[in-house]
Coordinates of C-alpha atoms and ligand atoms in Angstrom, one line a residue:
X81 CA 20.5 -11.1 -10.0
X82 CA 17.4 -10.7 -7.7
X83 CA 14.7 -8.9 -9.3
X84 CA 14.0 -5.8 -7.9
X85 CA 10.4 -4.2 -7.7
X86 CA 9.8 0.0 -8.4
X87 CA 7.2 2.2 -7.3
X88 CA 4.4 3.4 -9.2
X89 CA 3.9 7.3 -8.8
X90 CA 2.6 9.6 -11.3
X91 CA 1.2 7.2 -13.9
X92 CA 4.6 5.4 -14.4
X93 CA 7.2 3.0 -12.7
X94 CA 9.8 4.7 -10.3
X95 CA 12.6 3.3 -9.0
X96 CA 13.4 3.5 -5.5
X97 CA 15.9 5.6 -4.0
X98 CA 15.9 5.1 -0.7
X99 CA 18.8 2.2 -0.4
X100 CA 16.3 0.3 1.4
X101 CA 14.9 -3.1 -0.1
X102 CA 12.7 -6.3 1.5
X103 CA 13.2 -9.2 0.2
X104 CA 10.3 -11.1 -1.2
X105 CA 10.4 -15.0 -0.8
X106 CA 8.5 -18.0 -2.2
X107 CA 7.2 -19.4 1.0
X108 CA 7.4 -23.2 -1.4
X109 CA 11.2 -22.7 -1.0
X110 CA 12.3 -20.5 1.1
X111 CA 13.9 -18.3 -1.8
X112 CA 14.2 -14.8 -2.0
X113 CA 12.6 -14.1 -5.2
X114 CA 12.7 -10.3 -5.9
X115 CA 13.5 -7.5 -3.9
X116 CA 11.2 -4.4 -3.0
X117 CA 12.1 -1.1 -2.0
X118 CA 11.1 0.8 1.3
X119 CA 10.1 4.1 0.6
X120 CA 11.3 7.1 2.1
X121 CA 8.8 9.7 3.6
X122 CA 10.0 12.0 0.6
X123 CA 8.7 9.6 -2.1
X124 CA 5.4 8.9 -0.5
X125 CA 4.8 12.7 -0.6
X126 CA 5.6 12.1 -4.3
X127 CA 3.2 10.2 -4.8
X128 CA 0.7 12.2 -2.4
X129 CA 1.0 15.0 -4.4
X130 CA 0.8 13.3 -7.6
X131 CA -2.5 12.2 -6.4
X132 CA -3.2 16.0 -5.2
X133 CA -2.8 17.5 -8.6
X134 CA -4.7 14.4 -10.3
X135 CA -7.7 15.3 -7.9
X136 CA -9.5 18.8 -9.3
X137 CA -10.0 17.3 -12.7
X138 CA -10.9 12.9 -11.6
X139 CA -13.4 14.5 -9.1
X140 CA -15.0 16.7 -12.3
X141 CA -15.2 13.4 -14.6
X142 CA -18.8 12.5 -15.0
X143 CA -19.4 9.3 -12.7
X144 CA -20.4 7.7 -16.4
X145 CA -16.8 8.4 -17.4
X146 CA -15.2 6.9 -14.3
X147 CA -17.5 4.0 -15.0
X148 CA -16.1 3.2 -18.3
X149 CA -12.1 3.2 -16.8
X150 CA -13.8 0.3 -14.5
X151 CA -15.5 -1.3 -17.2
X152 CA -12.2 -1.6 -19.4
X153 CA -10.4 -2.3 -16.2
X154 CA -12.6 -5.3 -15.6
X155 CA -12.0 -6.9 -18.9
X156 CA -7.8 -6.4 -18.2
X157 CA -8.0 -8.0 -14.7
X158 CA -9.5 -11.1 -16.8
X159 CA -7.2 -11.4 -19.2
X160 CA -4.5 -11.3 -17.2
X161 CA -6.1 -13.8 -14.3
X162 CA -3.4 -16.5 -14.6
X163 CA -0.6 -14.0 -14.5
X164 CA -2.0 -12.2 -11.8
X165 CA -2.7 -15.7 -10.0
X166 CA 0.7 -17.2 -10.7
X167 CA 2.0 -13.9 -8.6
X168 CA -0.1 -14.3 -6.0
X169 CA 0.6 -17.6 -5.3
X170 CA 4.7 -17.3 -5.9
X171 CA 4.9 -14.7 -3.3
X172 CA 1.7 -16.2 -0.7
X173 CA 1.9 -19.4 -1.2
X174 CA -1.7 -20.4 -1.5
X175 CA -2.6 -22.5 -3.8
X176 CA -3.7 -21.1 -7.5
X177 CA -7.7 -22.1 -7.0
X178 CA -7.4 -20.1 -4.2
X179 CA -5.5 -17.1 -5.7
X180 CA -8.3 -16.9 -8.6
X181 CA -10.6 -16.8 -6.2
X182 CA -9.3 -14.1 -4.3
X183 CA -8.9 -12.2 -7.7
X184 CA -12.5 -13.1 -8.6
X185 CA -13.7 -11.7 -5.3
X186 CA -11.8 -8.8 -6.2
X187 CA -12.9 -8.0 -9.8
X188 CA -16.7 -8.3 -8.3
X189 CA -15.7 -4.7 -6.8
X190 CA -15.0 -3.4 -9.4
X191 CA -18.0 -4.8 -11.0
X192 CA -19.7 -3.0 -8.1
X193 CA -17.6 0.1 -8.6
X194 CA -18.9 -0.3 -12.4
X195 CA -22.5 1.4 -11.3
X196 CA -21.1 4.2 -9.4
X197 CA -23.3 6.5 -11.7
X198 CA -26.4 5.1 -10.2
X199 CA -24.8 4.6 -6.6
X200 CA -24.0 8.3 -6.2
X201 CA -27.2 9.9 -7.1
X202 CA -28.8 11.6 -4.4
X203 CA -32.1 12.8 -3.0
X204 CA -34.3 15.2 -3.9
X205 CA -37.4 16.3 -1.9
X206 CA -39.2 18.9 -3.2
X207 CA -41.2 21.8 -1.0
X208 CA -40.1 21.1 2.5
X209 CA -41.2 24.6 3.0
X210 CA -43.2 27.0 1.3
X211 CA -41.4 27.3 -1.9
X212 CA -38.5 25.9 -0.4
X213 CA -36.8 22.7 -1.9
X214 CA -33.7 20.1 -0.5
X215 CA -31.5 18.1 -2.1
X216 CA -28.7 15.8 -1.4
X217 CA -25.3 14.5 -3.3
X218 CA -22.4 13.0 -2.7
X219 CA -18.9 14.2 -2.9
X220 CA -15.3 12.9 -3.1
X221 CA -13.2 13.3 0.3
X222 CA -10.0 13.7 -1.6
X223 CA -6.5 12.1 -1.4
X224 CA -7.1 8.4 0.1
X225 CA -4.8 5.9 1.1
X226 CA -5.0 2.6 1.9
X227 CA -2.3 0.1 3.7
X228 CA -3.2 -3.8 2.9
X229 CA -2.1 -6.8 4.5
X230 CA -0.1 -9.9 3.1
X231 CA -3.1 -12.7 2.9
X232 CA -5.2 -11.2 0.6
X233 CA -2.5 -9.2 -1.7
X234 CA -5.4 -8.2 -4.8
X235 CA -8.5 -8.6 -3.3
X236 CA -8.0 -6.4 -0.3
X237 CA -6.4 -3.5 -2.5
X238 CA -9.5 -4.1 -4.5
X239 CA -12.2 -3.9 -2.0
X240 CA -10.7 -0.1 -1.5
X241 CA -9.2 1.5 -4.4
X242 CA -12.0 0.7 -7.2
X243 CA -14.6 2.2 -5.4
X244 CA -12.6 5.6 -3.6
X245 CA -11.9 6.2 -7.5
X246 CA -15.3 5.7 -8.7
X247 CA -16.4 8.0 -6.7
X248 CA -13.8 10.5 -8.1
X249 CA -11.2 10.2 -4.9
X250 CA -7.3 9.8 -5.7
X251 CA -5.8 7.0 -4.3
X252 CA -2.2 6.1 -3.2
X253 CA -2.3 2.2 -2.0
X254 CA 0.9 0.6 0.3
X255 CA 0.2 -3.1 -0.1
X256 CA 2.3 -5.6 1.9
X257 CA 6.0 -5.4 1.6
X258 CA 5.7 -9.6 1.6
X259 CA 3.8 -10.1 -1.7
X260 CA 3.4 -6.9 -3.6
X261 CA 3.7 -7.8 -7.1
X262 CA 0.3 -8.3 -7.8
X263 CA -0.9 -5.0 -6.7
X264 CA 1.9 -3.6 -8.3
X265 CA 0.3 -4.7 -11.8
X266 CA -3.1 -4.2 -11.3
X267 CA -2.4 -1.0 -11.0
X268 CA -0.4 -0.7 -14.0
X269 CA -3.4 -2.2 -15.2
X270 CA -5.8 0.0 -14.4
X271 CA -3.4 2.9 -16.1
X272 CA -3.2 0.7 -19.3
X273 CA -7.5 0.7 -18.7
X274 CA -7.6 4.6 -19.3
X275 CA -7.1 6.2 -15.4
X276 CA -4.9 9.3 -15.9
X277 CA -1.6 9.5 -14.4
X278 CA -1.9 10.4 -10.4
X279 CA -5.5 9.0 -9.8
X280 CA -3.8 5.9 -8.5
X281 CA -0.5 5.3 -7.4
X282 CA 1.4 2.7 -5.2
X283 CA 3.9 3.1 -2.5
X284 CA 6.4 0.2 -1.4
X285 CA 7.6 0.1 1.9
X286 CA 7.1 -0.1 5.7
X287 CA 6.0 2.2 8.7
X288 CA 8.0 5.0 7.6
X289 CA 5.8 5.0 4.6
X290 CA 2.7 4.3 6.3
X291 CA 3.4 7.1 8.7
X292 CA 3.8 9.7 6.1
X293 CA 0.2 8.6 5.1
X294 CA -0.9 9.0 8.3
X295 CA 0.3 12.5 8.7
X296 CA 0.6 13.9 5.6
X297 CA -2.0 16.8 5.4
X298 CA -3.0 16.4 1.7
X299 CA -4.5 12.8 2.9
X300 CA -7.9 12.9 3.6
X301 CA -9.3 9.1 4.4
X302 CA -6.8 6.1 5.1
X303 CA -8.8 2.6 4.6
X304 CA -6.3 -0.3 6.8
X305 CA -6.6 -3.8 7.3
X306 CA -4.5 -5.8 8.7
X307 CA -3.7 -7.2 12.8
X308 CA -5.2 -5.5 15.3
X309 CA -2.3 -3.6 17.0
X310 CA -1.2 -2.1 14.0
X311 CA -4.6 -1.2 13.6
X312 CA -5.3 0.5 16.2
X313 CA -2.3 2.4 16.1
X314 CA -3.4 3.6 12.2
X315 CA -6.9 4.5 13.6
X316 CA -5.3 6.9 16.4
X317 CA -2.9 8.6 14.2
X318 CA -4.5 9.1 11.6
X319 CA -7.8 10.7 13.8
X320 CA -5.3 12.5 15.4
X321 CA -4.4 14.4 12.1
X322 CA -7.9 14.8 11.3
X323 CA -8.4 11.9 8.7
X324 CA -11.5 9.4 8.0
X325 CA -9.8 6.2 9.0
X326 CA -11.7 2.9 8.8
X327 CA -9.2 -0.3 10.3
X328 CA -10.5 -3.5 9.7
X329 CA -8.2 -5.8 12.0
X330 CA -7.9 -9.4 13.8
X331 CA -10.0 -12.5 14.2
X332 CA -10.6 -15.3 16.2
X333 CA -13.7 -16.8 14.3
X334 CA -15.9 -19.2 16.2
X335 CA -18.3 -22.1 14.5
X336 CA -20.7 -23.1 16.8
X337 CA -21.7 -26.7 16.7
X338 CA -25.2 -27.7 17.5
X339 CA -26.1 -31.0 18.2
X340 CA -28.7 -31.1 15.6
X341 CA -26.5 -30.3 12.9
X342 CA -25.9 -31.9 9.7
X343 CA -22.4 -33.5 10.8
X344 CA -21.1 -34.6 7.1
X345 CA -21.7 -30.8 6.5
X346 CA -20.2 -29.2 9.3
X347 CA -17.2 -31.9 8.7
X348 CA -16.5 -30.5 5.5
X349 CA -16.9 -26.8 6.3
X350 CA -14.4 -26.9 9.4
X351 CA -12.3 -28.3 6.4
X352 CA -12.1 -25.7 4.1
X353 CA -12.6 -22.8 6.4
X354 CA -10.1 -23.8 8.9
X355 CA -6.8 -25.0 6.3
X356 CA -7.7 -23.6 3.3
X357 CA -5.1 -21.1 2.7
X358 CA -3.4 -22.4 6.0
X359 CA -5.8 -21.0 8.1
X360 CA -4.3 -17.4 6.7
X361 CA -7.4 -15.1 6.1
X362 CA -9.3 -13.2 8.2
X363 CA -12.4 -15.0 8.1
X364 CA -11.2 -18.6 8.6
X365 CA -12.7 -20.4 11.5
X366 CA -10.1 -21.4 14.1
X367 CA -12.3 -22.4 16.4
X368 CA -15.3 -25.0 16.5
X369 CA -17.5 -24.9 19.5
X370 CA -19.2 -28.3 20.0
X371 CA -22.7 -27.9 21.8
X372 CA -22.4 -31.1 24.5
X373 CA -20.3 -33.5 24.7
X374 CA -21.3 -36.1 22.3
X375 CA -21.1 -33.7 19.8
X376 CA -17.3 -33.0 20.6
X377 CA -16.4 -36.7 20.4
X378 CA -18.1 -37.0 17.1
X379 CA -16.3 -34.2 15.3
X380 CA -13.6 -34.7 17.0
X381 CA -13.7 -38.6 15.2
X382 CA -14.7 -37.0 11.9
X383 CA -12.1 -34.1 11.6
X384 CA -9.2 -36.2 12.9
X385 CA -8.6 -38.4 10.1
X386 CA -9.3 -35.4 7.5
X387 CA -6.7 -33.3 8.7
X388 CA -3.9 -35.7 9.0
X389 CA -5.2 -36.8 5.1
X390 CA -4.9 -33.0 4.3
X391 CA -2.6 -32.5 0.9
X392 CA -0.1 -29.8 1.9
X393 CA 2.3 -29.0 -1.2
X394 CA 3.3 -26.1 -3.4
X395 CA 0.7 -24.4 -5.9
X396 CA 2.3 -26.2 -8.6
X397 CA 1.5 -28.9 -7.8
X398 CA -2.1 -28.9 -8.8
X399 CA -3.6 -31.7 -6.2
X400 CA -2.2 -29.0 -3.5
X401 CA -5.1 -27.7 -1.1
X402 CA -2.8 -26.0 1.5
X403 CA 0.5 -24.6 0.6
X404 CA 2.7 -23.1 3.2
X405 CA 2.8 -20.1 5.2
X406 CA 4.1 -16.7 4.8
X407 CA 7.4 -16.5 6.2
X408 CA 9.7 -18.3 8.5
X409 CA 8.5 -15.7 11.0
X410 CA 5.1 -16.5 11.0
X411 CA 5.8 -20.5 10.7
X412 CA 7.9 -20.4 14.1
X413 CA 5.0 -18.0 15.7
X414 CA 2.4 -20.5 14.8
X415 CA 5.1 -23.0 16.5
X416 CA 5.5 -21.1 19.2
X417 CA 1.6 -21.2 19.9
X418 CA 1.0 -24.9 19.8
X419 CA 4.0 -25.3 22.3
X420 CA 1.5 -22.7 24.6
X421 CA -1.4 -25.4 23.5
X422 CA 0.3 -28.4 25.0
X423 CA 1.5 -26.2 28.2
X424 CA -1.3 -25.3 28.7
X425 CA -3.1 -28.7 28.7
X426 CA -5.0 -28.4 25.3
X427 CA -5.2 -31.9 23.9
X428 CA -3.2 -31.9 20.2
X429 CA -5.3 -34.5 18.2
X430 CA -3.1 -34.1 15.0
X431 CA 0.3 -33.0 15.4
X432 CA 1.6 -31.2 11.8
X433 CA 4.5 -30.0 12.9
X434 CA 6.9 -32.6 11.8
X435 CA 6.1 -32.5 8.1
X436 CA 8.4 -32.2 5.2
X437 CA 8.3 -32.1 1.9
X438 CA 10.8 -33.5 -0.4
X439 CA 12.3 -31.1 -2.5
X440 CA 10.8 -28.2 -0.4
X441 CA 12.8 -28.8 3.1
X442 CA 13.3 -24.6 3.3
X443 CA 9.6 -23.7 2.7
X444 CA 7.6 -22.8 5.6
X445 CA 5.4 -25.8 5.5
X446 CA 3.1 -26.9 8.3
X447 CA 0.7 -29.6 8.8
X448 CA -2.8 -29.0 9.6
X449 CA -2.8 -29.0 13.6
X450 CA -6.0 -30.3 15.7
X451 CA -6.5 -29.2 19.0
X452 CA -8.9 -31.0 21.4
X453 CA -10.0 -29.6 25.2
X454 CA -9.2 -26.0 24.5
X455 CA -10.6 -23.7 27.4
X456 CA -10.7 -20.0 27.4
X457 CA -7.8 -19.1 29.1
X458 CA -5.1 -20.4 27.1
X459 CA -3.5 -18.2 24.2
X460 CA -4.5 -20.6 21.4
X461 CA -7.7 -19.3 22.4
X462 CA -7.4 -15.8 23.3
X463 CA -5.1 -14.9 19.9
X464 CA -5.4 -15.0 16.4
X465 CA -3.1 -17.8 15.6
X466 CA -3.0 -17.1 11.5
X467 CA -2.2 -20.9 10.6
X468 CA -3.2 -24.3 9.9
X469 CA -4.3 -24.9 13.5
X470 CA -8.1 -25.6 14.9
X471 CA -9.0 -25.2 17.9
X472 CA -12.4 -27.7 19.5
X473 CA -13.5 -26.2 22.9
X474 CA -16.5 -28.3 24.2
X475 CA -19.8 -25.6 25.8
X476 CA -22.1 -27.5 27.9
X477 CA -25.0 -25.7 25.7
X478 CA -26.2 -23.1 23.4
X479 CA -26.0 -20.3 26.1
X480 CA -22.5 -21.1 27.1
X481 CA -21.6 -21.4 23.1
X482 CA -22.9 -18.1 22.6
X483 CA -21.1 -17.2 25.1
X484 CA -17.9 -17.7 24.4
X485 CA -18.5 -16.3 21.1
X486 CA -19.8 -12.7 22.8
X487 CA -16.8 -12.3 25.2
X488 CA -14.4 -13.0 23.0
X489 CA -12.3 -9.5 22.1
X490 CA -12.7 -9.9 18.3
X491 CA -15.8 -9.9 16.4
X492 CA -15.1 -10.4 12.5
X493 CA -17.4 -13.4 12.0
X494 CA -19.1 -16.6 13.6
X495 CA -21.2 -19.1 12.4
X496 CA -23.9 -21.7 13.4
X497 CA -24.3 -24.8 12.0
X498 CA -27.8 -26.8 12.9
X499 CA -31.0 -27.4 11.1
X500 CA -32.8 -25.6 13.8
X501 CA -34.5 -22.1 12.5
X502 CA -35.3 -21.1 16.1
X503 CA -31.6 -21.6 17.2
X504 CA -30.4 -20.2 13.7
X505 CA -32.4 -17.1 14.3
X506 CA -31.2 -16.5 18.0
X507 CA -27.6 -16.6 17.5
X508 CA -27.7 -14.2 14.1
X509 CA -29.8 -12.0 16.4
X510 CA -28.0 -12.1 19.9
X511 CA -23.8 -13.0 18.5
X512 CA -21.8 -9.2 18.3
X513 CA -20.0 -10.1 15.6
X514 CA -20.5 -8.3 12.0
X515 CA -20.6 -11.2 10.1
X516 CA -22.5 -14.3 10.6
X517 CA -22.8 -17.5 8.7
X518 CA -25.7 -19.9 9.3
X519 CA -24.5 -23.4 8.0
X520 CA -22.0 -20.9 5.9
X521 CA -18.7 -21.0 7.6
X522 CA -16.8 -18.3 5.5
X523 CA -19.8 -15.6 5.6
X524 CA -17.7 -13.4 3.1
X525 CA -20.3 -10.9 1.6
X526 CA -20.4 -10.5 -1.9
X527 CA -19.2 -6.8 -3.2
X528 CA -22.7 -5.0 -3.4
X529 CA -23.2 -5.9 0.8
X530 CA -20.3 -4.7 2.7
X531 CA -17.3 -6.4 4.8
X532 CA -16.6 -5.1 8.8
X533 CA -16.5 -7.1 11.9
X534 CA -17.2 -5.2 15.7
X535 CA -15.6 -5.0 18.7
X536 CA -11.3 -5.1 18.4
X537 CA -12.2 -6.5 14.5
X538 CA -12.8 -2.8 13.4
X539 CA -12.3 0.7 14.1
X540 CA -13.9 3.3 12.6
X541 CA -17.7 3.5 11.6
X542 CA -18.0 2.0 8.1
X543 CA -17.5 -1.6 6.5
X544 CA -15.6 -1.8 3.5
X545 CA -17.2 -1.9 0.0
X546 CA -20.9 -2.2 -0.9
X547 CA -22.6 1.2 0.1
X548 CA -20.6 1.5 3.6
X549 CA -17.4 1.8 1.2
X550 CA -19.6 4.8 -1.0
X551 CA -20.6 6.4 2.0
X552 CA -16.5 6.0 3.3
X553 CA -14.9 7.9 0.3
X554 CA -17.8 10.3 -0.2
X555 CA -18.9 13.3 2.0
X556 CA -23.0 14.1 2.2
X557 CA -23.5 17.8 1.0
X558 CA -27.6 19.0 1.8
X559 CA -28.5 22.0 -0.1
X560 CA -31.7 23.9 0.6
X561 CA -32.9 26.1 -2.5
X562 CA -35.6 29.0 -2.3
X563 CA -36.2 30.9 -5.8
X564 CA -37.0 35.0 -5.6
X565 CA -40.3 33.9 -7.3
X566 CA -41.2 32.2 -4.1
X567 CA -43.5 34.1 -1.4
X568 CA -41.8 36.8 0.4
X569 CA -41.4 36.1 4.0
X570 CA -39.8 39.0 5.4
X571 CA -36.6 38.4 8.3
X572 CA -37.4 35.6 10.3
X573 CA -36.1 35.5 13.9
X574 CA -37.0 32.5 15.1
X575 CA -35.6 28.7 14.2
X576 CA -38.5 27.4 12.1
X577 CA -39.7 23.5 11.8
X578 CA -41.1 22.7 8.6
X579 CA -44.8 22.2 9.4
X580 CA -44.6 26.0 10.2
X581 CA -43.9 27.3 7.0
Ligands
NAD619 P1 0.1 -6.4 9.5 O1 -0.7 -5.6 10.5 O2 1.4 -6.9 10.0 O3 0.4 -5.5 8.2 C1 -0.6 -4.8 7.5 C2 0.0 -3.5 6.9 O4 0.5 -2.7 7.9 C3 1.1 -3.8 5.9 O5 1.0 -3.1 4.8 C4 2.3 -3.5 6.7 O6 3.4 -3.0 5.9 C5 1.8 -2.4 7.6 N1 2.6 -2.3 8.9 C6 3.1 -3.3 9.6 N2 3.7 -2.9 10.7 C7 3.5 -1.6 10.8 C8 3.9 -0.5 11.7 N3 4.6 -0.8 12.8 N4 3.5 0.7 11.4 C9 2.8 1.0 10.3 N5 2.4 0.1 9.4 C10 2.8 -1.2 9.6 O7 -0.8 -7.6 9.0 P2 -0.4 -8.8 8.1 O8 0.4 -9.8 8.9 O9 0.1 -8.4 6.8 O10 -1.9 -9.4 7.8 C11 -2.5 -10.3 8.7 C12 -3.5 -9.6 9.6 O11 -4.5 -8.9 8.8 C13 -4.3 -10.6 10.4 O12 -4.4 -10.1 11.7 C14 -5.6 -10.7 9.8 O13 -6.7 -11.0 10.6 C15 -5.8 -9.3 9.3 N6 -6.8 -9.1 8.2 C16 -8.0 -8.6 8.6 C17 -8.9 -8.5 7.6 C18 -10.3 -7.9 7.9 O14 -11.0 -7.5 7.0 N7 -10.7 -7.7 9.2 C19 -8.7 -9.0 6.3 C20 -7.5 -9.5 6.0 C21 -6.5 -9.6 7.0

């Protein structure tokens, strides 16, 4: 029998009730592997007000406290690494080098989230008036939620929930309904770490669950990431009921080529960033802009071979550096695109679409895909493809490059690779994008900076993590303080600066 998954609601597992299950696959196969419920609206509010009544008394634990759940948190995640890989990789399909690394980049939140004693003190100014004092703190906004995407199952949960707790929130996550054991467990983890019951709980399920997040008056902040339209669509519900939302969304990542650059380097990079995980994460580059022509027909000559060399096979299988896609869905989307590519008139280089793996003919595998000529108005351009499949569009020079990169709708991340500074130092100033990579083609930052893109790549006002994610699940109180012992002033009718005091 199919395993089935549970909730976790009030410091324990729950079963579902709704009737309502999605099945859970291993892309490597193609079999269903466990089964997880959809919540109704009814046990979301279960868990909302679990997180409600868990509030009064998390928000009045000293910081130091809170500090020490993270702390013994930390140490759980690494013991249980290769079990919380092996999950992520049975359900994703990336390969397990990959899953620890997502888990790594994970636990260095909560290694942020560790310091939140020092990260919530405030400011203190003394006499900005006669005898009059200000200080400043920060304060928990409540019940948040967050709603995660499938390509990232731990580390996107994780670049939310650790710090909203911290700083003394309560937390009800909805991770993807494709691979949700592993947040399932870390949060069983971080019970078995010391957090009392209702400070975090997880939801399974789809938009009826997400929708009673959005709504549900005891909510206060919703953190999102995922594509862009179902972003936007979390962003304006959840204003509309009067929430902090922040929805991190799409990508169409461009790495610009420069003629100067270092092309054994930028060889390599294209590599990784555009296959690893078949092209499945937010920040991958799926498309190189090559700075003349010469400088297409040598990467095109360089990348060529690599990609057709690429080792696509399951995570167990340990010389694996791409595993498969999601889902059949996704795999006949990606399809789907590359039929628009040739259409179109893009030139396909390397053709992956006929590969097959022995033992594996019902996993969603792809090969990587090369595309050669690719001009601005085709959809393998325009769209976030979300698969093995790299797009080279040829710029007759820097300006154009840039370009390209500026009026393109999404702005997660770009990156430049050349060895010159003056170049370098333009594009990081002039590109609107919110993260930029200079001979870096994955410019990921680390936990204690903070993750966002601009334009259709974000809505809302603050990054994730770092101090952007403090300043998301915290509200700024200013207090001004005059003692009786102070001079007496007498009523004052007039709106006073502080020079005149
Ligand atoms: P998705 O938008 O399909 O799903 C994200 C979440 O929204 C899931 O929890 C899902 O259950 C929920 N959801 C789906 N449809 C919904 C609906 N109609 N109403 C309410 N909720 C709904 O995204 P995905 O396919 O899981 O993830 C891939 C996308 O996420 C890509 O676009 C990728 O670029 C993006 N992503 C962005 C970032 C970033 O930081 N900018 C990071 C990772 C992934």
């Amino acid at each position: 029998m199919t395993k089935k998954l549970h909730h976790f609601i009030d410091g324990k597992q729950v079963n579902g009730t709704s009737g309502r299950f999605g099945d859970v696959f291993n892309p490597a196969t193609g079999d269903v592997t466990a089964q997880v419920p959809l919540a109704t609206a009814d046990e979301v509010r279960a868990a909302i007000q679990s997180a409600a009544r868990a509030l009064p008394a998390w928000a009045a634990t000293p910081p130091a406290k809170r500090a020490q759940v993270m702390f013994a948190f930390r140490e759980l995640l690494y013991k249980h690494t290769d079990e919380l890989a092996e999950m992520i990789s049975s359900e994703h399909g990336k390969t397990l080098p990959d899953a620890t690394g997502e888990l790594m980049r994970g636990i260095e939140v909560v290694e942020f989230a560790c310091g939140i004693p020092h990260l919530l003190k405030g400011e203190y100014s003394e006499g900005v008036a006669s005898n009059v004092d200000s200080h400043t703190l920060r304060q928990p906004v409540g019940v948040c939620a967050g709603i995660t995407p499938f390509n990232f199952p731990i580390m996107v949960p994780m670049w939310m929930f650790p710090v909203a707790i911290a700083c003394g929130n309560t937390f009800v996550l909805k991770p993807s309904e494709k691979d949700p054991s592993v947040a399932l467990r870390a949060v069983e983890l971080a019970r078995e770490a010391g957090l009392p019951a209702g400070v975090l709980n997880l939801v399974n399920g789809d938009k009826e669950a997400v929708d009673t997040l959005l709504t549900d008056p005891e909510v206060s902040a919703v953190s999102f990431v995922g594509s862009t339209a179902i972003g936007e669509y979390i962003y304006k519900t959840g204003c509309a009921h009067g929430k902090r939302v922040q929805a991190l969304c799409g990508a169409k990542n461009h790495l610009v080529v420069m003629p100067d650059a270092d092309m054994d380097q930028t060889t390599d990079a294209l590599i990784g960033s555009g296959y690893g995980s078949a092209g499945e994460r937010c920040m991958a580059i799926s498309v190189a802009v090559a700075v003349g022509n010469e400088t297409g027909d040598e990467l095109i000559k360089r990348l060529a071979p690599r990609v057709q060399a690429l080792k696509v096979a399951p995570y167990t299988d340990s010389a694996s550096e791409m595993g498969p896609v999601v889902s059949r869905e996704s795999k006949d989307k990606i399809l789907g695109y590359i039929e628009k590519g040739l259409e179109k008139g893009a030139e396909l280089v390397v053709d992956g679409r006929g590969l097959t793996l022995q033992g594996y003919e019902n996993g969603y595998f792809l090969g990587g895909c090369l595309f050669d000529k690719v001009t601005p108005d085709m959809e393998i351009y325009t769209d976030e493809i979300f698969g093995p499949v790299l797009s080279v569009v040829r710029a007759k020079d820097y300006e154009e490059a840039l370009g390209l990169v500026n009026d393109h709708e999404y702005g997660n991340g770009a990156a430049i690779f050349t060895r010159d500074g003056d170049a370098a130092r333009d594009f990081t100033s002039r590109a609107k994008i919110g993260m930029i990579g200079v001979n870096v083609p994955i410019p990921v930052p680390v936990a204690y900076h903070s993750f966002g893109g601009w334009k259709r790549s974000l809505f809302g006002d603050h990054h994730i993590h770092g101090m952007e994610g403090v300043r998301f699940y915290t509200r700024l109180k200013t207090m001004t303080t005059r003692w009786p012992s102070g001079i007496r002033t007498g009523a004052e009718f007039h709106f006073k600066s502080g020079s005149e005091h």
